[in-house]
């Protein structure tokens, strides 16, 4: 176990290093000029050049990247160009909201997706199976901003059950969590259906049925633990996705998470914030996948960490 964890941590460090390098290079060759954004449109060329020198943007790529890595070694993500605040402070202030939305979205997508996939697998080939798979296809294909606006109109404006936007209570969480959960539910339902059908065809399921076990026991004790394994890996990926990929949903619902912070930084070419959010998101993906690999043997002891 110790050797496995050490090897995975080394791999994680290399992945994060690669992410920082690629992101830094892409931002370096970006046509937009952060100094011009800070100075404003009416600023003179001399003013813009002075700001560029103050920020160190006149230095070669390797100098800027080396300075950034040196800051990372001291757990320093830099300072926002426009907000004049440490990026670590900005992300830390937005992180609780994003984590709450992430947890709500994962609960929604698992509850909806696994239920749909389970019923579709049990009734495979029938009308229920076909209907549920069509619904899952629509859920996967539907743009998040369209789903979010429709939910807002129906449940917030027309029915008045939930607030239009904001943050601070459970009622504020419901609609954005469902919006994110609908997309994930489509993927989970299809994965669960495929995995469950494959498990139900295995010999140990036929043996359990031949022993006279109740169908509910066969499903809950023998089929579900094996069918759920691919889902665990997907949850690990979702952790990273929800950390940074919910820009649209946070904007639609006015949710003050790091996705909204990243969108504002992209519009203003605030490179330190973009780098910080990207690095935190990559870190979340790496940790999510590592946790998924560590949890899998607890569900199925036959899986060994190598």
PDB file of C-alpha atoms in Angstrom:
ATOM      1  CA  UNK A   1       0.000   0.000   0.000  1.00  0.00           C
ATOM      2  CA  UNK A   2       2.758   2.452   0.950  1.00  0.00           C
ATOM      3  CA  UNK A   3       4.672   1.818  -2.287  1.00  0.00           C
ATOM      4  CA  UNK A   4       1.477   2.222  -4.297  1.00  0.00           C
ATOM      5  CA  UNK A   5       0.627   5.529  -2.627  1.00  0.00           C
ATOM      6  CA  UNK A   6       4.167   6.820  -3.105  1.00  0.00           C
ATOM      7  CA  UNK A   7       4.122   5.946  -6.798  1.00  0.00           C
ATOM      8  CA  UNK A   8       0.716   7.575  -7.283  1.00  0.00           C
ATOM      9  CA  UNK A   9       1.808  10.717  -5.463  1.00  0.00           C
ATOM     10  CA  UNK A  10       4.881  11.001  -7.680  1.00  0.00           C
ATOM     11  CA  UNK A  11       2.678  10.565 -10.740  1.00  0.00           C
ATOM     12  CA  UNK A  12       0.283  13.198  -9.396  1.00  0.00           C
ATOM     13  CA  UNK A  13       3.133  15.669  -8.921  1.00  0.00           C
ATOM     14  CA  UNK A  14       4.315  15.123 -12.491  1.00  0.00           C
ATOM     15  CA  UNK A  15       0.776  15.550 -13.831  1.00  0.00           C
ATOM     16  CA  UNK A  16       0.286  18.793 -11.938  1.00  0.00           C
ATOM     17  CA  UNK A  17       3.648  20.047 -13.167  1.00  0.00           C
ATOM     18  CA  UNK A  18       2.609  19.275 -16.732  1.00  0.00           C
ATOM     19  CA  UNK A  19      -0.711  21.060 -16.228  1.00  0.00           C
ATOM     20  CA  UNK A  20       1.003  24.191 -14.944  1.00  0.00           C
ATOM     21  CA  UNK A  21       3.449  24.208 -17.857  1.00  0.00           C
ATOM     22  CA  UNK A  22       0.833  23.732 -20.580  1.00  0.00           C
ATOM     23  CA  UNK A  23      -1.518  26.297 -19.053  1.00  0.00           C
ATOM     24  CA  UNK A  24       1.290  28.805 -18.569  1.00  0.00           C
ATOM     25  CA  UNK A  25       2.473  28.451 -22.170  1.00  0.00           C
ATOM     26  CA  UNK A  26      -1.061  28.849 -23.541  1.00  0.00           C
ATOM     27  CA  UNK A  27      -1.620  31.985 -21.470  1.00  0.00           C
ATOM     28  CA  UNK A  28       1.801  33.330 -22.517  1.00  0.00           C
ATOM     29  CA  UNK A  29       0.985  33.113 -26.239  1.00  0.00           C
ATOM     30  CA  UNK A  30      -2.525  34.472 -25.723  1.00  0.00           C
ATOM     31  CA  UNK A  31      -3.122  37.534 -27.962  1.00  0.00           C
ATOM     32  CA  UNK A  32      -4.795  39.451 -25.100  1.00  0.00           C
ATOM     33  CA  UNK A  33      -2.561  41.732 -23.044  1.00  0.00           C
ATOM     34  CA  UNK A  34      -3.144  41.691 -19.253  1.00  0.00           C
ATOM     35  CA  UNK A  35      -1.308  45.014 -18.904  1.00  0.00           C
ATOM     36  CA  UNK A  36      -3.729  46.666 -21.316  1.00  0.00           C
ATOM     37  CA  UNK A  37      -6.679  45.219 -19.394  1.00  0.00           C
ATOM     38  CA  UNK A  38      -5.350  46.707 -16.170  1.00  0.00           C
ATOM     39  CA  UNK A  39      -4.442  50.092 -17.633  1.00  0.00           C
ATOM     40  CA  UNK A  40      -7.692  50.556 -19.523  1.00  0.00           C
ATOM     41  CA  UNK A  41      -8.399  51.416 -23.141  1.00  0.00           C
ATOM     42  CA  UNK A  42      -7.472  55.085 -22.816  1.00  0.00           C
ATOM     43  CA  UNK A  43      -4.037  54.430 -21.270  1.00  0.00           C
ATOM     44  CA  UNK A  44      -0.921  55.424 -23.176  1.00  0.00           C
ATOM     45  CA  UNK A  45       1.597  52.918 -24.489  1.00  0.00           C
ATOM     46  CA  UNK A  46       4.095  54.101 -21.886  1.00  0.00           C
ATOM     47  CA  UNK A  47       1.661  53.405 -19.051  1.00  0.00           C
ATOM     48  CA  UNK A  48       0.906  49.950 -20.396  1.00  0.00           C
ATOM     49  CA  UNK A  49       4.614  49.192 -20.739  1.00  0.00           C
ATOM     50  CA  UNK A  50       5.296  50.331 -17.153  1.00  0.00           C
ATOM     51  CA  UNK A  51       2.556  48.017 -15.863  1.00  0.00           C
ATOM     52  CA  UNK A  52       3.990  45.169 -17.901  1.00  0.00           C
ATOM     53  CA  UNK A  53       7.402  45.724 -16.339  1.00  0.00           C
ATOM     54  CA  UNK A  54       5.944  45.936 -12.814  1.00  0.00           C
ATOM     55  CA  UNK A  55       4.171  42.613 -13.279  1.00  0.00           C
ATOM     56  CA  UNK A  56       7.228  40.979 -14.842  1.00  0.00           C
ATOM     57  CA  UNK A  57       5.378  40.281 -18.081  1.00  0.00           C
ATOM     58  CA  UNK A  58       8.299  41.656 -20.088  1.00  0.00           C
ATOM     59  CA  UNK A  59      10.473  38.739 -18.969  1.00  0.00           C
ATOM     60  CA  UNK A  60      11.037  35.617 -21.128  1.00  0.00           C
ATOM     61  CA  UNK A  61       8.736  32.655 -20.707  1.00  0.00           C
ATOM     62  CA  UNK A  62      11.227  30.533 -18.772  1.00  0.00           C
ATOM     63  CA  UNK A  63      11.844  33.350 -16.265  1.00  0.00           C
ATOM     64  CA  UNK A  64       8.143  33.904 -15.625  1.00  0.00           C
ATOM     65  CA  UNK A  65       7.467  30.176 -15.326  1.00  0.00           C
ATOM     66  CA  UNK A  66      10.416  29.660 -13.002  1.00  0.00           C
ATOM     67  CA  UNK A  67       9.166  32.475 -10.781  1.00  0.00           C
ATOM     68  CA  UNK A  68       5.719  30.881 -10.719  1.00  0.00           C
ATOM     69  CA  UNK A  69       7.118  27.465  -9.749  1.00  0.00           C
ATOM     70  CA  UNK A  70       9.159  29.075  -7.005  1.00  0.00           C
ATOM     71  CA  UNK A  71       5.953  30.559  -5.619  1.00  0.00           C
ATOM     72  CA  UNK A  72       4.219  27.170  -5.768  1.00  0.00           C
ATOM     73  CA  UNK A  73       6.988  25.637  -3.672  1.00  0.00           C
ATOM     74  CA  UNK A  74       6.037  28.167  -0.993  1.00  0.00           C
ATOM     75  CA  UNK A  75       2.299  27.474  -1.513  1.00  0.00           C
ATOM     76  CA  UNK A  76       1.911  30.869  -3.158  1.00  0.00           C
ATOM     77  CA  UNK A  77      -0.440  30.982  -6.164  1.00  0.00           C
ATOM     78  CA  UNK A  78       0.352  34.605  -6.901  1.00  0.00           C
ATOM     79  CA  UNK A  79      -1.600  37.814  -6.655  1.00  0.00           C
ATOM     80  CA  UNK A  80      -4.576  38.870  -8.756  1.00  0.00           C
ATOM     81  CA  UNK A  81      -3.677  41.572 -11.258  1.00  0.00           C
ATOM     82  CA  UNK A  82      -6.978  43.426 -10.925  1.00  0.00           C
ATOM     83  CA  UNK A  83      -8.309  42.564  -7.466  1.00  0.00           C
ATOM     84  CA  UNK A  84      -4.911  43.055  -5.817  1.00  0.00           C
ATOM     85  CA  UNK A  85      -5.603  40.065  -3.570  1.00  0.00           C
ATOM     86  CA  UNK A  86      -3.791  36.788  -3.058  1.00  0.00           C
ATOM     87  CA  UNK A  87      -5.170  34.080  -5.357  1.00  0.00           C
ATOM     88  CA  UNK A  88      -5.119  31.615  -2.473  1.00  0.00           C
ATOM     89  CA  UNK A  89      -7.415  33.907  -0.494  1.00  0.00           C
ATOM     90  CA  UNK A  90      -9.794  34.369  -3.425  1.00  0.00           C
ATOM     91  CA  UNK A  91     -10.052  30.635  -4.124  1.00  0.00           C
ATOM     92  CA  UNK A  92     -10.424  29.795  -0.430  1.00  0.00           C
ATOM     93  CA  UNK A  93     -13.319  32.241  -0.140  1.00  0.00           C
ATOM     94  CA  UNK A  94     -15.121  30.656  -3.123  1.00  0.00           C
ATOM     95  CA  UNK A  95     -14.233  27.013  -2.428  1.00  0.00           C
ATOM     96  CA  UNK A  96     -16.947  26.218   0.192  1.00  0.00           C
ATOM     97  CA  UNK A  97     -19.713  27.261  -2.220  1.00  0.00           C
ATOM     98  CA  UNK A  98     -18.290  25.120  -5.027  1.00  0.00           C
ATOM     99  CA  UNK A  99     -17.800  22.108  -2.740  1.00  0.00           C
ATOM    100  CA  UNK A 100     -21.395  22.400  -1.544  1.00  0.00           C
ATOM    101  CA  UNK A 101     -22.699  22.589  -5.111  1.00  0.00           C
ATOM    102  CA  UNK A 102     -20.446  19.699  -6.122  1.00  0.00           C
ATOM    103  CA  UNK A 103     -21.789  17.511  -3.304  1.00  0.00           C
ATOM    104  CA  UNK A 104     -25.398  18.358  -4.162  1.00  0.00           C
ATOM    105  CA  UNK A 105     -24.814  17.685  -7.876  1.00  0.00           C
ATOM    106  CA  UNK A 106     -23.166  14.309  -7.241  1.00  0.00           C
ATOM    107  CA  UNK A 107     -26.019  13.242  -4.959  1.00  0.00           C
ATOM    108  CA  UNK A 108     -28.569  14.264  -7.614  1.00  0.00           C
ATOM    109  CA  UNK A 109     -26.832  12.565 -10.526  1.00  0.00           C
ATOM    110  CA  UNK A 110     -26.280   9.345  -8.577  1.00  0.00           C
ATOM    111  CA  UNK A 111     -29.852   9.216  -7.278  1.00  0.00           C
ATOM    112  CA  UNK A 112     -31.337   9.848 -10.727  1.00  0.00           C
ATOM    113  CA  UNK A 113     -28.793   8.050 -12.902  1.00  0.00           C
ATOM    114  CA  UNK A 114     -28.342   4.862 -10.880  1.00  0.00           C
ATOM    115  CA  UNK A 115     -32.093   4.453 -10.429  1.00  0.00           C
ATOM    116  CA  UNK A 116     -32.718   4.878 -14.162  1.00  0.00           C
ATOM    117  CA  UNK A 117     -29.887   2.520 -15.088  1.00  0.00           C
ATOM    118  CA  UNK A 118     -31.017  -0.119 -12.627  1.00  0.00           C
ATOM    119  CA  UNK A 119     -34.610  -0.153 -13.865  1.00  0.00           C
ATOM    120  CA  UNK A 120     -33.454  -0.111 -17.488  1.00  0.00           C
ATOM    121  CA  UNK A 121     -31.186  -3.130 -16.895  1.00  0.00           C
ATOM    122  CA  UNK A 122     -33.912  -5.104 -15.119  1.00  0.00           C
ATOM    123  CA  UNK A 123     -36.407  -4.322 -17.905  1.00  0.00           C
ATOM    124  CA  UNK A 124     -33.895  -4.435 -20.745  1.00  0.00           C
ATOM    125  CA  UNK A 125     -35.372  -4.617 -24.205  1.00  0.00           C
ATOM    126  CA  UNK A 126     -38.789  -3.398 -23.029  1.00  0.00           C
ATOM    127  CA  UNK A 127     -40.550  -0.068 -23.269  1.00  0.00           C
ATOM    128  CA  UNK A 128     -39.259   1.072 -19.874  1.00  0.00           C
ATOM    129  CA  UNK A 129     -35.685   0.421 -20.984  1.00  0.00           C
ATOM    130  CA  UNK A 130     -36.149   2.275 -24.278  1.00  0.00           C
ATOM    131  CA  UNK A 131     -37.918   5.214 -22.638  1.00  0.00           C
ATOM    132  CA  UNK A 132     -35.272   5.612 -19.948  1.00  0.00           C
ATOM    133  CA  UNK A 133     -32.443   5.442 -22.474  1.00  0.00           C
ATOM    134  CA  UNK A 134     -34.099   8.126 -24.601  1.00  0.00           C
ATOM    135  CA  UNK A 135     -34.420  10.306 -21.509  1.00  0.00           C
ATOM    136  CA  UNK A 136     -30.759   9.709 -20.654  1.00  0.00           C
ATOM    137  CA  UNK A 137     -29.732  10.653 -24.206  1.00  0.00           C
ATOM    138  CA  UNK A 138     -31.707  13.896 -23.971  1.00  0.00           C
ATOM    139  CA  UNK A 139     -30.190  14.621 -20.541  1.00  0.00           C
ATOM    140  CA  UNK A 140     -26.660  14.152 -21.853  1.00  0.00           C
ATOM    141  CA  UNK A 141     -27.301  16.289 -24.933  1.00  0.00           C
ATOM    142  CA  UNK A 142     -29.148  19.173 -23.252  1.00  0.00           C
ATOM    143  CA  UNK A 143     -27.014  22.326 -22.765  1.00  0.00           C
ATOM    144  CA  UNK A 144     -26.651  23.248 -19.112  1.00  0.00           C
ATOM    145  CA  UNK A 145     -27.676  26.863 -19.570  1.00  0.00           C
ATOM    146  CA  UNK A 146     -30.909  25.766 -21.305  1.00  0.00           C
ATOM    147  CA  UNK A 147     -31.756  23.326 -18.516  1.00  0.00           C
ATOM    148  CA  UNK A 148     -30.913  25.935 -15.899  1.00  0.00           C
ATOM    149  CA  UNK A 149     -33.076  28.631 -17.495  1.00  0.00           C
ATOM    150  CA  UNK A 150     -36.005  26.219 -17.906  1.00  0.00           C
ATOM    151  CA  UNK A 151     -35.785  25.137 -14.267  1.00  0.00           C
ATOM    152  CA  UNK A 152     -35.583  28.761 -13.175  1.00  0.00           C
ATOM    153  CA  UNK A 153     -38.637  29.721 -15.221  1.00  0.00           C
ATOM    154  CA  UNK A 154     -40.787  26.788 -14.114  1.00  0.00           C
ATOM    155  CA  UNK A 155     -39.847  26.365 -10.450  1.00  0.00           C
ATOM    156  CA  UNK A 156     -38.638  29.842  -9.493  1.00  0.00           C
ATOM    157  CA  UNK A 157     -40.609  32.299 -11.645  1.00  0.00           C
ATOM    158  CA  UNK A 158     -43.832  30.440 -12.503  1.00  0.00           C
ATOM    159  CA  UNK A 159     -44.341  28.257  -9.417  1.00  0.00           C
ATOM    160  CA  UNK A 160     -42.263  30.319  -6.997  1.00  0.00           C
ATOM    161  CA  UNK A 161     -41.000  27.279  -5.109  1.00  0.00           C
ATOM    162  CA  UNK A 162     -37.335  28.290  -5.140  1.00  0.00           C
ATOM    163  CA  UNK A 163     -35.394  31.574  -5.244  1.00  0.00           C
ATOM    164  CA  UNK A 164     -34.221  32.807  -8.639  1.00  0.00           C
ATOM    165  CA  UNK A 165     -30.604  32.839  -7.562  1.00  0.00           C
ATOM    166  CA  UNK A 166     -28.186  33.425  -4.746  1.00  0.00           C
ATOM    167  CA  UNK A 167     -26.464  31.420  -2.056  1.00  0.00           C
ATOM    168  CA  UNK A 168     -26.991  30.700   1.606  1.00  0.00           C
ATOM    169  CA  UNK A 169     -29.754  28.141   2.118  1.00  0.00           C
ATOM    170  CA  UNK A 170     -30.862  24.690   0.974  1.00  0.00           C
ATOM    171  CA  UNK A 171     -33.498  26.196  -1.316  1.00  0.00           C
ATOM    172  CA  UNK A 172     -30.757  28.059  -3.199  1.00  0.00           C
ATOM    173  CA  UNK A 173     -28.895  24.775  -3.749  1.00  0.00           C
ATOM    174  CA  UNK A 174     -31.712  22.664  -5.195  1.00  0.00           C
ATOM    175  CA  UNK A 175     -32.042  24.061  -8.728  1.00  0.00           C
ATOM    176  CA  UNK A 176     -28.315  24.417  -9.584  1.00  0.00           C
ATOM    177  CA  UNK A 177     -27.615  20.951  -8.145  1.00  0.00           C
ATOM    178  CA  UNK A 178     -30.395  19.412 -10.234  1.00  0.00           C
ATOM    179  CA  UNK A 179     -29.189  21.271 -13.320  1.00  0.00           C
ATOM    180  CA  UNK A 180     -25.734  19.761 -12.960  1.00  0.00           C
ATOM    181  CA  UNK A 181     -27.147  16.407 -11.863  1.00  0.00           C
ATOM    182  CA  UNK A 182     -29.314  15.979 -14.957  1.00  0.00           C
ATOM    183  CA  UNK A 183     -26.304  15.961 -17.272  1.00  0.00           C
ATOM    184  CA  UNK A 184     -24.387  13.515 -15.087  1.00  0.00           C
ATOM    185  CA  UNK A 185     -27.464  11.338 -14.596  1.00  0.00           C
ATOM    186  CA  UNK A 186     -27.574  10.620 -18.323  1.00  0.00           C
ATOM    187  CA  UNK A 187     -24.030   9.265 -18.278  1.00  0.00           C
ATOM    188  CA  UNK A 188     -24.513   7.326 -15.052  1.00  0.00           C
ATOM    189  CA  UNK A 189     -27.746   5.708 -16.225  1.00  0.00           C
ATOM    190  CA  UNK A 190     -26.144   4.400 -19.416  1.00  0.00           C
ATOM    191  CA  UNK A 191     -23.058   3.195 -17.572  1.00  0.00           C
ATOM    192  CA  UNK A 192     -25.129   1.570 -14.830  1.00  0.00           C
ATOM    193  CA  UNK A 193     -27.378  -0.183 -17.336  1.00  0.00           C
ATOM    194  CA  UNK A 194     -24.427  -1.589 -19.286  1.00  0.00           C
ATOM    195  CA  UNK A 195     -22.571  -2.663 -16.151  1.00  0.00           C
ATOM    196  CA  UNK A 196     -25.638  -4.222 -14.542  1.00  0.00           C
ATOM    197  CA  UNK A 197     -26.567  -6.193 -17.667  1.00  0.00           C
ATOM    198  CA  UNK A 198     -23.028  -7.547 -17.842  1.00  0.00           C
ATOM    199  CA  UNK A 199     -23.089  -8.566 -14.167  1.00  0.00           C
ATOM    200  CA  UNK A 200     -26.512 -10.204 -14.411  1.00  0.00           C
ATOM    201  CA  UNK A 201     -25.128 -12.524 -17.093  1.00  0.00           C
ATOM    202  CA  UNK A 202     -22.340 -13.833 -14.869  1.00  0.00           C
ATOM    203  CA  UNK A 203     -22.277 -17.357 -13.481  1.00  0.00           C
ATOM    204  CA  UNK A 204     -22.283 -16.292  -9.827  1.00  0.00           C
ATOM    205  CA  UNK A 205     -25.618 -14.514 -10.357  1.00  0.00           C
ATOM    206  CA  UNK A 206     -27.141 -17.672 -11.841  1.00  0.00           C
ATOM    207  CA  UNK A 207     -25.729 -19.648  -8.915  1.00  0.00           C
ATOM    208  CA  UNK A 208     -27.257 -17.232  -6.407  1.00  0.00           C
ATOM    209  CA  UNK A 209     -30.633 -17.529  -8.102  1.00  0.00           C
ATOM    210  CA  UNK A 210     -30.339 -21.321  -8.227  1.00  0.00           C
ATOM    211  CA  UNK A 211     -29.845 -21.349  -4.457  1.00  0.00           C
ATOM    212  CA  UNK A 212     -33.277 -19.828  -4.089  1.00  0.00           C
ATOM    213  CA  UNK A 213     -32.201 -16.387  -2.908  1.00  0.00           C
ATOM    214  CA  UNK A 214     -34.752 -13.622  -3.162  1.00  0.00           C
ATOM    215  CA  UNK A 215     -34.427 -11.361  -6.242  1.00  0.00           C
ATOM    216  CA  UNK A 216     -33.885  -8.336  -4.002  1.00  0.00           C
ATOM    217  CA  UNK A 217     -31.067 -10.156  -2.199  1.00  0.00           C
ATOM    218  CA  UNK A 218     -29.427 -11.154  -5.474  1.00  0.00           C
ATOM    219  CA  UNK A 219     -29.579  -7.577  -6.712  1.00  0.00           C
ATOM    220  CA  UNK A 220     -28.490  -5.851  -3.495  1.00  0.00           C
ATOM    221  CA  UNK A 221     -25.839  -8.290  -2.250  1.00  0.00           C
ATOM    222  CA  UNK A 222     -24.383  -9.842  -5.408  1.00  0.00           C
ATOM    223  CA  UNK A 223     -25.165  -7.658  -8.432  1.00  0.00           C
ATOM    224  CA  UNK A 224     -24.983  -4.071  -7.181  1.00  0.00           C
ATOM    225  CA  UNK A 225     -21.506  -4.184  -5.523  1.00  0.00           C
ATOM    226  CA  UNK A 226     -20.006  -5.491  -8.772  1.00  0.00           C
ATOM    227  CA  UNK A 227     -21.975  -3.239 -11.108  1.00  0.00           C
ATOM    228  CA  UNK A 228     -21.143  -0.120  -9.104  1.00  0.00           C
ATOM    229  CA  UNK A 229     -17.360  -0.373  -9.572  1.00  0.00           C
ATOM    230  CA  UNK A 230     -17.183   1.534 -12.902  1.00  0.00           C
ATOM    231  CA  UNK A 231     -19.343   4.246 -11.335  1.00  0.00           C
ATOM    232  CA  UNK A 232     -16.750   4.925  -8.642  1.00  0.00           C
ATOM    233  CA  UNK A 233     -14.161   5.902 -11.225  1.00  0.00           C
ATOM    234  CA  UNK A 234     -16.661   8.268 -12.856  1.00  0.00           C
ATOM    235  CA  UNK A 235     -17.296   9.977  -9.514  1.00  0.00           C
ATOM    236  CA  UNK A 236     -13.588  10.626  -9.161  1.00  0.00           C
ATOM    237  CA  UNK A 237     -13.574  12.379 -12.539  1.00  0.00           C
ATOM    238  CA  UNK A 238     -16.705  14.344 -11.635  1.00  0.00           C
ATOM    239  CA  UNK A 239     -14.992  15.822  -8.593  1.00  0.00           C
ATOM    240  CA  UNK A 240     -12.532  17.637 -10.797  1.00  0.00           C
ATOM    241  CA  UNK A 241     -15.170  18.543 -13.361  1.00  0.00           C
ATOM    242  CA  UNK A 242     -17.452  20.131 -10.802  1.00  0.00           C
ATOM    243  CA  UNK A 243     -14.540  22.079  -9.350  1.00  0.00           C
ATOM    244  CA  UNK A 244     -14.025  24.038 -12.553  1.00  0.00           C
ATOM    245  CA  UNK A 245     -16.541  23.009 -15.179  1.00  0.00           C
ATOM    246  CA  UNK A 246     -19.616  24.624 -13.634  1.00  0.00           C
ATOM    247  CA  UNK A 247     -18.983  28.126 -14.903  1.00  0.00           C
ATOM    248  CA  UNK A 248     -22.274  28.295 -16.809  1.00  0.00           C
ATOM    249  CA  UNK A 249     -24.412  26.993 -13.959  1.00  0.00           C
ATOM    250  CA  UNK A 250     -22.808  29.271 -11.399  1.00  0.00           C
ATOM    251  CA  UNK A 251     -23.360  32.236 -13.714  1.00  0.00           C
ATOM    252  CA  UNK A 252     -27.004  31.378 -14.390  1.00  0.00           C
ATOM    253  CA  UNK A 253     -27.862  30.960 -10.722  1.00  0.00           C
ATOM    254  CA  UNK A 254     -25.508  33.597  -9.326  1.00  0.00           C
ATOM    255  CA  UNK A 255     -23.630  30.965  -7.339  1.00  0.00           C
ATOM    256  CA  UNK A 256     -20.403  32.425  -5.877  1.00  0.00           C
ATOM    257  CA  UNK A 257     -18.054  29.523  -6.590  1.00  0.00           C
ATOM    258  CA  UNK A 258     -14.635  29.235  -8.203  1.00  0.00           C
ATOM    259  CA  UNK A 259     -16.248  28.580 -11.590  1.00  0.00           C
ATOM    260  CA  UNK A 260     -17.676  32.085 -11.562  1.00  0.00           C
ATOM    261  CA  UNK A 261     -14.327  33.376 -10.319  1.00  0.00           C
ATOM    262  CA  UNK A 262     -12.574  31.682 -13.244  1.00  0.00           C
ATOM    263  CA  UNK A 263     -15.024  33.140 -15.761  1.00  0.00           C
ATOM    264  CA  UNK A 264     -14.466  36.652 -14.447  1.00  0.00           C
ATOM    265  CA  UNK A 265     -10.699  36.103 -14.589  1.00  0.00           C
ATOM    266  CA  UNK A 266     -10.881  34.868 -18.201  1.00  0.00           C
ATOM    267  CA  UNK A 267     -12.822  37.955 -19.241  1.00  0.00           C
ATOM    268  CA  UNK A 268     -10.217  40.210 -17.620  1.00  0.00           C
ATOM    269  CA  UNK A 269      -7.172  38.081 -18.568  1.00  0.00           C
ATOM    270  CA  UNK A 270      -6.263  37.807 -14.883  1.00  0.00           C
ATOM    271  CA  UNK A 271      -3.594  35.152 -15.376  1.00  0.00           C
ATOM    272  CA  UNK A 272      -2.791  34.344 -11.700  1.00  0.00           C
ATOM    273  CA  UNK A 273      -6.448  33.486 -10.993  1.00  0.00           C
ATOM    274  CA  UNK A 274      -6.737  31.386 -14.165  1.00  0.00           C
ATOM    275  CA  UNK A 275      -3.594  29.488 -13.231  1.00  0.00           C
ATOM    276  CA  UNK A 276      -4.765  29.021  -9.651  1.00  0.00           C
ATOM    277  CA  UNK A 277      -8.214  27.689 -10.567  1.00  0.00           C
ATOM    278  CA  UNK A 278      -6.724  25.376 -13.217  1.00  0.00           C
ATOM    279  CA  UNK A 279      -4.198  23.973 -10.756  1.00  0.00           C
ATOM    280  CA  UNK A 280      -6.812  23.459  -8.028  1.00  0.00           C
ATOM    281  CA  UNK A 281      -9.110  21.711 -10.527  1.00  0.00           C
ATOM    282  CA  UNK A 282      -6.309  19.430 -11.740  1.00  0.00           C
ATOM    283  CA  UNK A 283      -5.430  18.633  -8.133  1.00  0.00           C
ATOM    284  CA  UNK A 284      -9.074  17.747  -7.458  1.00  0.00           C
ATOM    285  CA  UNK A 285      -9.154  15.380 -10.453  1.00  0.00           C
ATOM    286  CA  UNK A 286      -5.959  13.635  -9.328  1.00  0.00           C
ATOM    287  CA  UNK A 287      -7.183  13.261  -5.739  1.00  0.00           C
ATOM    288  CA  UNK A 288     -10.631  12.140  -6.901  1.00  0.00           C
ATOM    289  CA  UNK A 289      -9.178   9.359  -9.051  1.00  0.00           C
ATOM    290  CA  UNK A 290      -6.823   8.302  -6.272  1.00  0.00           C
ATOM    291  CA  UNK A 291      -9.690   8.064  -3.791  1.00  0.00           C
ATOM    292  CA  UNK A 292     -11.730   6.082  -6.327  1.00  0.00           C
ATOM    293  CA  UNK A 293      -8.868   3.578  -6.689  1.00  0.00           C
ATOM    294  CA  UNK A 294      -8.521   3.268  -2.904  1.00  0.00           C
ATOM    295  CA  UNK A 295     -12.260   2.799  -2.333  1.00  0.00           C
ATOM    296  CA  UNK A 296     -12.725   0.129  -5.012  1.00  0.00           C
ATOM    297  CA  UNK A 297     -10.924  -2.650  -3.015  1.00  0.00           C
ATOM    298  CA  UNK A 298     -13.138  -1.889  -0.019  1.00  0.00           C
ATOM    299  CA  UNK A 299     -16.204  -2.694  -2.104  1.00  0.00           C
ATOM    300  CA  UNK A 300     -14.697  -5.701  -3.874  1.00  0.00           C
ATOM    301  CA  UNK A 301     -11.809  -7.384  -1.975  1.00  0.00           C
ATOM    302  CA  UNK A 302     -10.808  -9.204  -5.174  1.00  0.00           C
ATOM    303  CA  UNK A 303      -9.390  -5.931  -6.502  1.00  0.00           C
ATOM    304  CA  UNK A 304      -5.750  -5.481  -5.550  1.00  0.00           C
ATOM    305  CA  UNK A 305      -3.717  -2.288  -5.655  1.00  0.00           C
ATOM    306  CA  UNK A 306      -0.608  -2.814  -7.757  1.00  0.00           C
TER     307      UNK A 306
END
